[in-house]
Tab-separated table of C-alpha atoms and ligand atoms in Angstrom:
chain	number	residue	atom	x	y	z
A	200	UNK	CA	165.685	31.659	-28.697
A	201	UNK	CA	167.089	34.745	-30.378
A	202	UNK	CA	169.368	34.351	-33.426
A	203	UNK	CA	173.027	34.802	-32.334
A	204	UNK	CA	173.597	37.484	-35.026
A	205	UNK	CA	170.721	39.462	-33.610
A	206	UNK	CA	171.996	39.268	-30.054
A	207	UNK	CA	175.498	40.350	-31.212
A	208	UNK	CA	174.178	43.335	-33.101
A	209	UNK	CA	172.064	44.301	-30.111
A	210	UNK	CA	175.173	44.020	-27.884
A	211	UNK	CA	177.342	46.102	-30.268
A	212	UNK	CA	174.642	48.773	-30.378
A	213	UNK	CA	174.616	48.976	-26.577
A	214	UNK	CA	178.407	48.780	-26.236
A	215	UNK	CA	179.213	51.459	-28.816
A	216	UNK	CA	176.525	53.677	-27.322
A	217	UNK	CA	178.068	53.639	-23.848
A	218	UNK	CA	181.612	53.750	-25.287
A	219	UNK	CA	180.859	57.040	-27.017
A	220	UNK	CA	179.025	58.504	-24.030
A	221	UNK	CA	180.545	60.880	-21.507
A	222	UNK	CA	180.031	58.447	-18.624
A	223	UNK	CA	182.957	57.786	-16.246
A	224	UNK	CA	185.290	55.012	-17.427
A	225	UNK	CA	184.218	52.570	-14.686
A	226	UNK	CA	180.548	52.929	-15.687
A	227	UNK	CA	181.294	52.404	-19.382
A	228	UNK	CA	183.272	49.258	-18.671
A	229	UNK	CA	180.611	47.854	-16.337
A	230	UNK	CA	178.000	48.352	-18.998
A	231	UNK	CA	180.239	46.637	-21.578
A	232	UNK	CA	180.688	43.672	-19.203
A	233	UNK	CA	176.928	43.371	-18.835
A	234	UNK	CA	176.255	43.513	-22.591
A	235	UNK	CA	178.904	40.854	-23.249
A	236	UNK	CA	177.528	38.468	-20.622
A	237	UNK	CA	173.995	38.864	-22.025
A	238	UNK	CA	175.012	38.422	-25.656
A	239	UNK	CA	176.908	35.217	-24.892
A	240	UNK	CA	174.251	33.993	-22.439
A	241	UNK	CA	177.009	33.737	-19.835
A	242	UNK	CA	176.832	33.894	-16.049
A	243	UNK	CA	179.285	36.718	-15.726
A	244	UNK	CA	181.973	38.855	-17.275
A	245	UNK	CA	184.963	40.783	-15.950
A	246	UNK	CA	187.356	43.339	-17.401
A	247	UNK	CA	190.895	43.515	-16.037
A	248	UNK	CA	193.819	45.881	-16.581
A	249	UNK	CA	197.510	45.387	-15.930
A	250	UNK	CA	198.871	47.090	-12.827
A	251	UNK	CA	201.538	49.783	-13.498
A	252	UNK	CA	204.418	47.400	-12.733
A	253	UNK	CA	202.767	44.876	-15.075
A	254	UNK	CA	202.843	42.052	-12.551
A	255	UNK	CA	199.206	41.912	-11.507
A	256	UNK	CA	195.730	42.257	-12.910
A	257	UNK	CA	193.210	44.714	-11.525
A	258	UNK	CA	189.521	43.925	-11.991
A	259	UNK	CA	188.099	47.252	-13.126
A	260	UNK	CA	184.604	46.184	-14.172
A	261	UNK	CA	182.396	43.147	-13.744
A	262	UNK	CA	178.903	41.775	-14.143
A	263	UNK	CA	177.109	38.779	-12.665
A	264	UNK	CA	179.879	37.629	-10.296
A	265	UNK	CA	179.786	37.578	-6.493
A	266	UNK	CA	181.904	39.938	-4.398
A	267	UNK	CA	183.589	36.920	-2.889
A	268	UNK	CA	184.672	35.665	-6.331
A	269	UNK	CA	185.820	39.079	-7.541
A	270	UNK	CA	187.921	39.555	-4.406
A	271	UNK	CA	189.299	36.017	-4.348
A	272	UNK	CA	192.899	37.211	-4.180
A	273	UNK	CA	195.748	38.941	-5.976
A	274	UNK	CA	195.810	38.002	-9.662
A	275	UNK	CA	199.341	37.217	-10.762
A	276	UNK	CA	199.969	37.667	-14.530
A	277	UNK	CA	202.147	34.558	-14.564
A	278	UNK	CA	199.607	32.362	-12.793
A	279	UNK	CA	196.205	33.574	-13.918
A	280	UNK	CA	195.543	32.435	-17.517
A	281	UNK	CA	199.064	33.584	-18.467
A	282	UNK	CA	198.651	32.807	-22.201
A	283	UNK	CA	196.252	35.735	-22.527
A	284	UNK	CA	199.094	38.090	-21.592
A	285	UNK	CA	201.014	36.619	-24.544
A	286	UNK	CA	198.220	37.847	-26.788
A	287	UNK	CA	196.145	34.687	-27.134
A	288	UNK	CA	192.415	34.171	-26.828
A	289	UNK	CA	191.883	31.095	-24.714
A	290	UNK	CA	188.943	28.982	-23.592
A	291	UNK	CA	189.108	26.988	-20.375
A	292	UNK	CA	186.635	24.123	-20.377
A	293	UNK	CA	186.895	23.074	-16.737
A	294	UNK	CA	188.165	25.897	-14.506
A	295	UNK	CA	188.267	23.733	-11.376
A	296	UNK	CA	190.765	21.353	-12.895
A	297	UNK	CA	192.694	23.383	-15.438
A	298	UNK	CA	196.236	24.210	-14.303
A	299	UNK	CA	195.957	27.634	-15.906
A	300	UNK	CA	193.463	28.896	-13.324
A	301	UNK	CA	195.083	30.547	-10.313
A	302	UNK	CA	192.138	30.038	-7.935
A	303	UNK	CA	190.410	26.756	-8.902
A	304	UNK	CA	188.770	26.480	-5.489
A	305	UNK	CA	187.137	29.894	-5.809
A	306	UNK	CA	185.839	28.899	-9.262
A	307	UNK	CA	184.381	25.771	-7.712
A	308	UNK	CA	182.630	27.710	-4.956
A	309	UNK	CA	181.268	30.223	-7.438
A	310	UNK	CA	180.038	27.426	-9.667
A	311	UNK	CA	182.151	28.594	-12.609
A	312	UNK	CA	182.922	25.865	-15.142
A	313	UNK	CA	184.167	27.473	-18.351
A	314	UNK	CA	186.064	30.690	-18.952
A	315	UNK	CA	186.690	32.495	-22.232
A	316	UNK	CA	189.414	35.141	-22.102
A	317	UNK	CA	190.859	37.524	-24.667
A	318	UNK	CA	193.556	40.218	-24.482
A	319	UNK	CA	192.930	43.961	-24.622
A	320	UNK	CA	195.739	45.707	-26.500
A	321	UNK	CA	197.140	49.215	-26.140
A	322	UNK	CA	199.883	50.531	-28.438
A	323	UNK	CA	200.591	46.999	-29.622
A	324	UNK	CA	201.021	45.530	-26.145
A	325	UNK	CA	198.658	43.541	-23.966
A	326	UNK	CA	197.228	45.974	-21.405
A	327	UNK	CA	194.493	43.825	-19.905
A	328	UNK	CA	191.841	41.255	-20.691
A	329	UNK	CA	188.167	40.492	-20.781
A	330	UNK	CA	186.829	37.217	-19.375
A	331	UNK	CA	183.473	35.500	-19.731
A	332	UNK	CA	182.260	32.872	-17.240
A	333	UNK	CA	179.604	30.195	-17.517
A	334	UNK	CA	178.124	27.728	-15.062
A	335	UNK	CA	177.737	24.988	-17.632
A	336	UNK	CA	180.836	23.468	-19.260
A	337	UNK	CA	181.036	25.043	-22.690
A	338	UNK	CA	183.041	25.015	-25.921
A	339	UNK	CA	183.227	28.345	-27.707
A	340	UNK	CA	182.748	28.769	-31.454
A	341	UNK	CA	184.886	30.916	-33.770
A	342	UNK	CA	182.039	33.411	-33.996
A	343	UNK	CA	181.921	33.747	-30.220
A	344	UNK	CA	185.700	34.224	-30.052
A	345	UNK	CA	185.510	36.839	-32.808
A	346	UNK	CA	182.776	38.621	-30.942
A	347	UNK	CA	184.798	38.865	-27.724
A	348	UNK	CA	187.958	40.034	-29.582
A	349	UNK	CA	185.985	42.774	-31.279
A	350	UNK	CA	184.661	43.915	-27.911
A	351	UNK	CA	188.274	43.946	-26.636
A	352	UNK	CA	189.172	46.260	-29.540
A	353	UNK	CA	186.360	48.618	-28.641
A	354	UNK	CA	187.654	48.661	-25.048
A	355	UNK	CA	191.127	49.645	-26.371
A	356	UNK	CA	189.583	52.686	-28.022
A	357	UNK	CA	187.670	53.535	-24.841
A	358	UNK	CA	190.906	53.369	-22.814
A	359	UNK	CA	192.772	55.517	-25.295
A	360	UNK	CA	190.022	58.106	-25.144
A	361	UNK	CA	190.131	58.095	-21.329
A	362	UNK	CA	193.898	58.531	-21.380
A	363	UNK	CA	193.696	61.525	-23.720
A	364	UNK	CA	191.004	63.092	-21.600
A	365	UNK	CA	193.097	62.619	-18.466
A	366	UNK	CA	196.124	64.231	-20.133
A	367	UNK	CA	194.017	67.258	-21.074
A	368	UNK	CA	192.635	67.543	-17.550
A	369	UNK	CA	196.109	67.275	-16.044
A	370	UNK	CA	197.390	70.040	-18.258
A	371	UNK	CA	194.417	72.186	-17.331
A	372	UNK	CA	195.016	71.569	-13.633
A	373	UNK	CA	198.700	72.391	-14.002
A	374	UNK	CA	197.887	75.723	-15.635
A	375	UNK	CA	195.375	76.516	-12.929
A	376	UNK	CA	197.769	75.976	-10.051
A	377	UNK	CA	201.231	77.305	-10.686
A	378	UNK	CA	202.507	76.305	-7.267
A	379	UNK	CA	201.739	72.708	-6.511
A	380	UNK	CA	200.920	71.599	-3.004
A	381	UNK	CA	201.423	68.096	-1.616
A	382	UNK	CA	197.676	67.492	-1.711
A	383	UNK	CA	197.904	67.939	-5.453
A	384	UNK	CA	200.411	65.180	-6.040
A	385	UNK	CA	200.588	64.726	-9.804
A	386	UNK	CA	198.848	61.611	-11.034
A	387	UNK	CA	200.924	59.135	-12.980
A	388	UNK	CA	199.336	58.073	-16.246
A	389	UNK	CA	198.594	54.486	-15.142
A	390	UNK	CA	196.356	55.531	-12.259
A	391	UNK	CA	194.071	57.421	-14.623
A	392	UNK	CA	193.384	54.091	-16.270
A	393	UNK	CA	192.611	52.380	-13.018
A	394	UNK	CA	189.029	53.338	-12.400
A	395	UNK	CA	188.907	51.888	-8.894
A	396	UNK	CA	185.819	53.161	-7.174
A	397	UNK	CA	187.261	54.180	-3.857
A	398	UNK	CA	185.001	53.942	-0.839
A	399	UNK	CA	186.474	57.021	0.801
A	400	UNK	CA	188.436	60.115	-0.330
A	401	UNK	CA	191.308	59.200	1.995
A	402	UNK	CA	191.732	55.960	0.045
A	403	UNK	CA	192.166	57.854	-3.177
A	404	UNK	CA	194.642	60.177	-1.499
A	405	UNK	CA	196.587	57.183	-0.203
A	406	UNK	CA	196.590	55.615	-3.694
A	407	UNK	CA	197.954	58.823	-5.175
A	408	UNK	CA	200.656	59.021	-2.545
A	409	UNK	CA	201.651	55.447	-3.380
A	410	UNK	CA	201.680	56.371	-7.077
A	411	UNK	CA	203.914	59.331	-6.359
A	412	UNK	CA	206.424	57.106	-4.589
A	413	UNK	CA	206.008	54.451	-7.276
A	414	UNK	CA	204.894	51.791	-4.861
A	415	UNK	CA	202.654	49.272	-6.560
A	416	UNK	CA	199.150	48.868	-5.074
A	417	UNK	CA	196.012	46.873	-5.684
A	418	UNK	CA	192.668	48.068	-4.380
A	419	UNK	CA	190.625	45.518	-2.401
A	420	UNK	CA	191.929	42.427	-4.246
A	421	UNK	CA	190.836	39.941	-1.582
A	422	UNK	CA	187.982	39.300	0.832
A	423	UNK	CA	188.719	37.170	3.866
A	424	UNK	CA	185.856	35.116	5.299
A	425	UNK	CA	185.871	35.571	9.091
A	426	UNK	CA	182.829	33.604	10.173
A	427	UNK	CA	180.725	30.772	8.829
A	428	UNK	CA	177.402	29.144	9.494
A	429	UNK	CA	177.817	25.719	7.997
A	430	UNK	CA	179.076	26.408	4.465
A	431	UNK	CA	177.746	29.926	4.376
A	432	UNK	CA	180.078	32.851	5.067
A	433	UNK	CA	178.425	35.178	7.556
A	434	UNK	CA	181.211	37.678	8.065
A	435	UNK	CA	183.876	38.941	5.694
A	436	UNK	CA	186.634	41.473	5.750
A	437	UNK	CA	188.100	43.210	2.705
A	438	UNK	CA	191.242	45.258	3.436
A	439	UNK	CA	191.503	48.423	1.334
A	440	UNK	CA	194.898	47.884	-0.254
A	441	UNK	CA	197.504	45.270	-0.994
A	442	UNK	CA	201.111	46.371	-1.639
A	443	UNK	CA	202.786	43.478	-3.521
A	444	UNK	CA	206.364	44.758	-3.128
A	445	UNK	CA	205.976	44.773	0.639
A	446	UNK	CA	203.568	41.812	0.739
A	447	UNK	CA	201.324	43.891	2.964
A	448	UNK	CA	197.586	44.483	3.274
A	449	UNK	CA	196.500	47.911	4.459
A	450	UNK	CA	193.234	48.954	6.024
A	451	UNK	CA	192.782	52.701	6.386
A	452	UNK	CA	190.618	53.990	9.183
A	453	UNK	CA	188.774	57.193	9.802
A	454	UNK	CA	189.107	58.921	13.116
A	455	UNK	CA	185.810	57.590	14.499
A	456	UNK	CA	186.682	55.566	17.598
A	457	UNK	CA	183.685	53.215	17.388
A	458	UNK	CA	184.700	52.140	13.882
A	459	UNK	CA	188.325	51.680	14.900
A	460	UNK	CA	187.321	49.282	17.692
A	461	UNK	CA	185.241	47.206	15.281
A	462	UNK	CA	188.024	47.123	12.707
A	463	UNK	CA	190.559	46.187	15.352
A	464	UNK	CA	188.421	43.183	16.212
A	465	UNK	CA	188.231	42.114	12.566
A	466	UNK	CA	191.960	42.522	12.037
A	467	UNK	CA	192.655	40.457	15.142
A	468	UNK	CA	190.325	37.709	13.880
A	469	UNK	CA	191.954	37.826	10.435
A	470	UNK	CA	195.390	37.375	11.969
A	471	UNK	CA	194.169	34.353	13.955
A	472	UNK	CA	192.612	32.694	10.913
A	473	UNK	CA	195.283	33.652	8.383
A	474	UNK	CA	198.607	33.806	10.257
A	475	UNK	CA	200.638	34.164	7.042
A	476	UNK	CA	198.916	37.374	6.030
A	477	UNK	CA	200.572	40.689	6.866
A	478	UNK	CA	198.033	43.376	7.560
A	479	UNK	CA	198.257	46.847	9.067
A	480	UNK	CA	195.485	49.071	10.299
A	481	UNK	CA	196.393	52.649	9.598
A	482	UNK	CA	195.115	56.034	10.589
A	483	UNK	CA	196.052	58.823	8.245
A	484	UNK	CA	198.845	59.882	10.545
A	485	UNK	CA	200.023	56.290	10.740
A	486	UNK	CA	200.265	55.853	7.028
A	487	UNK	CA	202.526	58.827	6.627
A	488	UNK	CA	204.713	57.269	9.322
A	489	UNK	CA	204.641	53.901	7.567
A	490	UNK	CA	205.804	55.392	4.301
A	491	UNK	CA	208.664	56.991	6.197
A	492	UNK	CA	209.577	53.645	7.763
A	493	UNK	CA	209.825	51.951	4.387
A	494	UNK	CA	212.103	54.723	3.267
A	495	UNK	CA	209.585	56.756	1.347
A	496	UNK	CA	209.751	59.456	4.005
A	497	UNK	CA	206.977	61.959	3.791
A	498	UNK	CA	206.108	63.030	7.283
A	499	UNK	CA	205.033	66.226	5.693
A	500	UNK	CA	205.429	68.486	2.726
A	501	UNK	CA	208.936	69.596	3.731
A	502	UNK	CA	210.754	66.485	2.596
A	503	UNK	CA	209.366	66.479	-0.902
A	504	UNK	CA	209.192	70.251	-1.346
A	505	UNK	CA	210.483	71.057	-4.808
A	506	UNK	CA	210.400	67.466	-6.029
A	507	UNK	CA	208.506	67.278	-9.284
A	508	UNK	CA	208.330	63.519	-9.429
A	509	UNK	CA	210.056	60.384	-8.246
A	510	UNK	CA	212.283	58.955	-10.964
A	511	UNK	CA	213.418	55.790	-9.168
A	512	UNK	CA	211.873	54.468	-5.970
A	513	UNK	CA	213.901	52.991	-3.159
A	514	UNK	CA	212.941	49.472	-4.287
A	515	UNK	CA	213.841	50.144	-7.919
A	516	UNK	CA	217.277	51.488	-6.921
A	517	UNK	CA	218.008	48.523	-4.654
A	518	UNK	CA	217.013	46.052	-7.367
A	519	UNK	CA	219.322	47.714	-9.904
A	520	UNK	CA	222.245	48.079	-7.474
A	521	UNK	CA	221.980	44.370	-6.638
A	522	UNK	CA	222.122	43.458	-10.338
A	523	UNK	CA	225.221	45.634	-10.881
A	524	UNK	CA	226.905	44.114	-7.826
A	525	UNK	CA	226.217	40.613	-9.102
A	526	UNK	CA	227.825	41.397	-12.456
A	527	UNK	CA	230.838	43.029	-10.785
A	528	UNK	CA	231.311	40.074	-8.400
A	529	UNK	CA	231.373	37.779	-11.420
A	530	UNK	CA	233.711	39.934	-13.539
A	531	UNK	CA	236.253	40.481	-10.731
A	532	UNK	CA	236.216	36.976	-9.236
A	533	UNK	CA	239.687	36.110	-7.899
A	534	UNK	CA	241.007	39.692	-8.230
A	535	UNK	CA	242.003	42.342	-5.698
A	536	UNK	CA	239.217	44.869	-6.034
A	537	UNK	CA	239.345	48.436	-4.737
A	538	UNK	CA	236.280	50.640	-5.022
A	539	UNK	CA	237.118	54.332	-5.316
A	540	UNK	CA	234.504	57.022	-4.819
A	541	UNK	CA	234.404	60.786	-4.947
A	542	UNK	CA	232.817	62.452	-1.920
A	543	UNK	CA	230.096	63.202	-1.095
A	544	UNK	CA	227.434	62.336	-3.664
A	545	UNK	CA	228.468	58.701	-3.958
A	546	UNK	CA	228.056	57.680	-0.318
A	547	UNK	CA	224.601	56.012	-0.607
A	548	UNK	CA	225.478	54.159	-3.794
A	549	UNK	CA	228.888	53.115	-2.453
A	550	UNK	CA	227.540	51.813	0.832
A	551	UNK	CA	224.784	49.795	-0.881
A	552	UNK	CA	226.817	48.343	-3.737
A	553	UNK	CA	229.757	47.259	-1.550
A	554	UNK	CA	227.355	45.238	0.625
A	555	UNK	CA	225.925	43.431	-2.397
A	556	UNK	CA	229.327	42.579	-3.917
A	557	UNK	CA	230.274	39.080	-2.809
A	558	UNK	CA	234.056	39.114	-3.364
A	559	UNK	CA	236.635	40.587	-0.912
A	560	UNK	CA	237.300	44.278	-1.539
A	561	UNK	CA	238.591	47.512	-0.065
A	562	UNK	CA	237.232	51.023	-0.469
A	563	UNK	CA	238.762	54.461	-0.630
A	564	UNK	CA	237.599	58.012	-1.238
A	565	UNK	CA	238.814	61.181	-2.886
A	566	UNK	CA	237.464	64.688	-2.501
A	567	UNK	CA	237.583	67.376	-5.144
A	568	UNK	CA	236.543	70.977	-5.414
A	569	UNK	CA	235.759	73.195	-8.334
A	570	UNK	CA	236.901	76.796	-8.356
A	571	UNK	CA	236.730	79.619	-10.829
A	572	UNK	CA	239.804	81.382	-12.185
A	573	UNK	CA	239.551	84.095	-14.825
A	574	UNK	CA	236.226	82.730	-16.029
A	575	UNK	CA	237.569	79.205	-16.212
A	576	UNK	CA	236.492	76.530	-13.755
A	577	UNK	CA	239.176	74.136	-12.691
A	578	UNK	CA	238.896	71.029	-10.628
A	579	UNK	CA	241.348	70.336	-7.833
A	580	UNK	CA	241.899	67.291	-5.646
A	581	UNK	CA	241.442	68.262	-2.009
A	582	UNK	CA	241.738	64.748	-0.566
A	583	UNK	CA	243.787	62.016	-2.165
A	584	UNK	CA	243.551	58.250	-1.749
A	585	UNK	CA	244.887	56.607	1.398
A	586	UNK	CA	245.688	53.328	-0.367
A	587	UNK	CA	248.472	52.838	-2.876
A	588	UNK	CA	246.586	51.489	-5.906
A	589	UNK	CA	249.614	50.482	-7.959
A	590	UNK	CA	249.039	46.968	-9.294
A	591	UNK	CA	245.466	46.759	-7.941
A	592	UNK	CA	242.165	46.406	-9.803
A	593	UNK	CA	240.424	49.731	-9.374
A	594	UNK	CA	236.723	50.334	-9.963
A	595	UNK	CA	235.636	53.983	-9.873
A	596	UNK	CA	232.178	54.216	-8.333
A	597	UNK	CA	230.277	57.327	-9.419
A	598	UNK	CA	226.868	58.693	-8.526
A	599	UNK	CA	226.257	60.505	-11.800
A	600	UNK	CA	228.166	61.276	-14.966
A	601	UNK	CA	227.003	64.485	-16.571
A	602	UNK	CA	229.443	66.315	-18.868
A	603	UNK	CA	232.109	63.750	-18.005
A	604	UNK	CA	234.686	66.428	-17.147
A	605	UNK	CA	235.089	65.401	-13.506
A	606	UNK	CA	235.442	61.729	-14.287
A	607	UNK	CA	237.888	62.399	-17.126
A	608	UNK	CA	240.136	64.367	-14.799
A	609	UNK	CA	239.975	61.822	-11.958
A	610	UNK	CA	240.588	58.846	-14.282
A	611	UNK	CA	243.734	60.560	-15.603
A	612	UNK	CA	244.928	61.060	-12.040
A	613	UNK	CA	244.260	57.414	-11.087
A	614	UNK	CA	245.769	55.957	-14.271
A	615	UNK	CA	249.050	57.739	-13.547
A	616	UNK	CA	249.418	55.621	-10.380
A	617	UNK	CA	249.655	52.403	-12.393
A	618	UNK	CA	246.689	50.295	-11.289
A	619	UNK	CA	246.452	46.818	-12.791
A	620	UNK	CA	243.055	47.754	-14.265
A	621	UNK	CA	240.744	50.779	-14.122
A	622	UNK	CA	237.038	50.750	-14.823
A	623	UNK	CA	233.964	52.861	-14.056
A	624	UNK	CA	230.625	52.023	-12.480
A	625	UNK	CA	228.064	54.830	-12.379
A	626	UNK	CA	224.555	54.703	-10.996
A	627	UNK	CA	223.240	57.429	-13.286
A	628	UNK	CA	224.278	58.371	-16.790
A	629	UNK	CA	223.048	61.705	-18.162
A	630	UNK	CA	224.340	60.752	-21.596
A	631	UNK	CA	222.712	63.581	-23.574
A	632	UNK	CA	224.892	66.114	-21.735
A	633	UNK	CA	228.219	64.400	-22.386
A	634	UNK	CA	231.129	66.620	-23.525
A	635	UNK	CA	234.070	64.338	-22.799
A	636	UNK	CA	233.693	60.763	-23.910
A	637	UNK	CA	234.610	58.659	-20.886
A	638	UNK	CA	234.251	54.859	-20.983
A	639	UNK	CA	231.512	53.583	-18.624
A	640	UNK	CA	231.610	49.846	-17.915
A	641	UNK	CA	228.651	49.542	-15.573
A	642	UNK	CA	225.634	51.861	-15.753
A	643	UNK	CA	222.660	51.757	-13.391
A	644	UNK	CA	220.196	53.955	-15.231
A	645	UNK	CA	220.404	56.307	-18.175
A	646	UNK	CA	218.484	59.490	-17.349
A	647	UNK	CA	217.223	62.512	-19.330
A	648	UNK	CA	218.622	66.035	-19.010
A	649	UNK	CA	216.966	66.979	-15.729
A	650	UNK	CA	218.395	67.891	-12.357
A	651	UNK	CA	218.024	64.984	-9.980
A	652	UNK	CA	218.429	64.780	-6.205
A	653	UNK	CA	218.254	62.202	-3.431
A	654	UNK	CA	220.128	58.983	-2.620
A	655	UNK	CA	223.253	61.040	-1.969
A	656	UNK	CA	222.785	63.667	-4.666
A	657	UNK	CA	222.257	67.203	-3.459
A	658	UNK	CA	221.058	70.594	-4.544
A	659	UNK	CA	222.849	73.317	-2.568
A	660	UNK	CA	223.564	70.839	0.218
A	661	UNK	CA	219.961	69.616	0.523
A	662	UNK	CA	218.041	66.439	-0.386
A	663	UNK	CA	220.917	63.970	0.029
A	664	UNK	CA	218.942	62.001	2.607
A	665	UNK	CA	215.966	61.214	0.378
A	666	UNK	CA	215.862	57.425	-0.048
A	667	UNK	CA	214.671	57.753	-3.653
A	668	UNK	CA	215.892	59.684	-6.699
A	669	UNK	CA	213.626	62.538	-7.682
A	670	UNK	CA	213.552	65.269	-10.310
A	671	UNK	CA	213.800	68.768	-8.922
A	672	UNK	CA	211.104	70.985	-10.408
A	673	UNK	CA	212.670	73.471	-12.828
A	674	UNK	CA	210.843	76.453	-11.286
A	675	UNK	CA	212.368	75.474	-7.966
A	676	UNK	CA	215.883	75.444	-9.425
A	677	UNK	CA	215.314	78.864	-11.021
A	678	UNK	CA	213.874	80.238	-7.771
A	679	UNK	CA	216.882	79.117	-5.748
A	680	UNK	CA	219.298	80.659	-8.227
A	681	UNK	CA	217.747	84.125	-8.051
B	728	IMP	P1	230.356	66.206	-14.718
B	728	IMP	O1	231.771	66.573	-14.479
B	728	IMP	O2	229.625	67.250	-15.532
B	728	IMP	O3	230.154	64.825	-15.264
B	728	IMP	O4	229.627	66.348	-13.325
B	728	IMP	C1	229.507	65.344	-12.427
B	728	IMP	C2	229.133	65.908	-11.092
B	728	IMP	O5	228.164	66.961	-11.193
B	728	IMP	C3	228.473	64.833	-10.294
B	728	IMP	O6	229.406	64.079	-9.586
B	728	IMP	C4	227.535	65.615	-9.416
B	728	IMP	O7	228.201	66.027	-8.262
B	728	IMP	C5	227.162	66.822	-10.230
B	728	IMP	N1	225.851	66.643	-10.923
B	728	IMP	C6	225.639	66.561	-12.237
B	728	IMP	N2	224.351	66.412	-12.532
B	728	IMP	C7	223.707	66.383	-11.346
B	728	IMP	C8	222.326	66.235	-10.972
B	728	IMP	O8	221.387	66.072	-11.783
B	728	IMP	N3	222.042	66.262	-9.638
B	728	IMP	C9	223.013	66.413	-8.692
B	728	IMP	N4	224.305	66.554	-9.009
B	728	IMP	C10	224.653	66.539	-10.308
B	729	MG	MG1	230.078	63.171	-7.829
């Protein structure tokens, strides 16, 4: 047998050669996986990267493992060898029995006994991992662990290089097309590092649309056996996508009727065999409708015209609003709470937060208008409160605090009516633009100096009905002000 040193140096030669090549990222990583498996005389090797929301692992390259094993199911960072995500190199002696393996049964079927796993770092944080699998139970030496960590470091450099290249390409594309169409939805950085090899262009388009709306996705994470002959699986079905936030599998279809009929049959069979699994078969037209149903409305270009990017998705907003409501319910327990909002921008935030607050409360609204007078803009109250707030606990609910002028004026007005307490809860805080220092007790998100719309916020009376918060493209703002 070959000396270990010799097989390592052979592997490093091969790995650094493909790492410095101009091959696509997926090809480089596959070749690295192969070299690693050979050098360690292992059955297989896989390389995984964290999904953008950092909750799942995406297998981006593999060698020597069956399709069934690779698509055994969604890999949860907290359940699948979680210590690796804390930065540790770990060796599992018996995968079938170790509590750290998320799918012990799949390991058993694949004949995997031992697993060696090490983290891949990016900018000081764990961004993924590399795993080595063997059929025979095995204990790994320090030299073998060192070898795999060094390979992980080379992968970090490869990823960094890919990221830089993607940034350059994006900038080039941006310069080439001054006016962006919907089909050219800007890629978010994470997707450039997810070298999923899509089976069809429509799948890539769907993935980019999901990226744009910041909906997490995993490409083909699980194969479902549909038919068996004895122990052998004779028919399988692998849905294209899994959306963890919606707990939904998606299979996209082309327009060919014969294929749709066949897929319909498979989906029906899958539902019979796995009643807990949510799956949807979607035509392209369907998937635009589906996004609309989940509040990511995009029945066409019109709804997102002028939106540069989504800052907070519907799900992200709801999660944050719930957390604020929980804190408020706790802080005001046993008090007489009145929520006061200024029309109209606050309506979405107000209606959501009041439903998540668990203590009794009342709401009221004011309306104001701004008007110019000798070059000075003054703010005037056009609709006052209906309730008498004297002696009550008042919480001002605001959509966004920008310069702070509006809020400062309104707080002065409310304070003069002698409430028992007066505090402020704002969804968005554009702190860098602040001119008047107003105290904010509850803040949803701090945002940069950009014009945002959606979730109640408008631009010249438009965009209020978007269920997410997006940044209006600066060119669009300039254009409208001409
Ligand atoms: P302030 O008096 O400068 O703090 O302005 C607050 C008001 O300006 C908000 O209630 C909004 O109506 C409006 N506003 C400020 N920034 C934005 C934005 O980015 N999008 C939409 N409206 C905004
Ligand atoms: Mg407002």
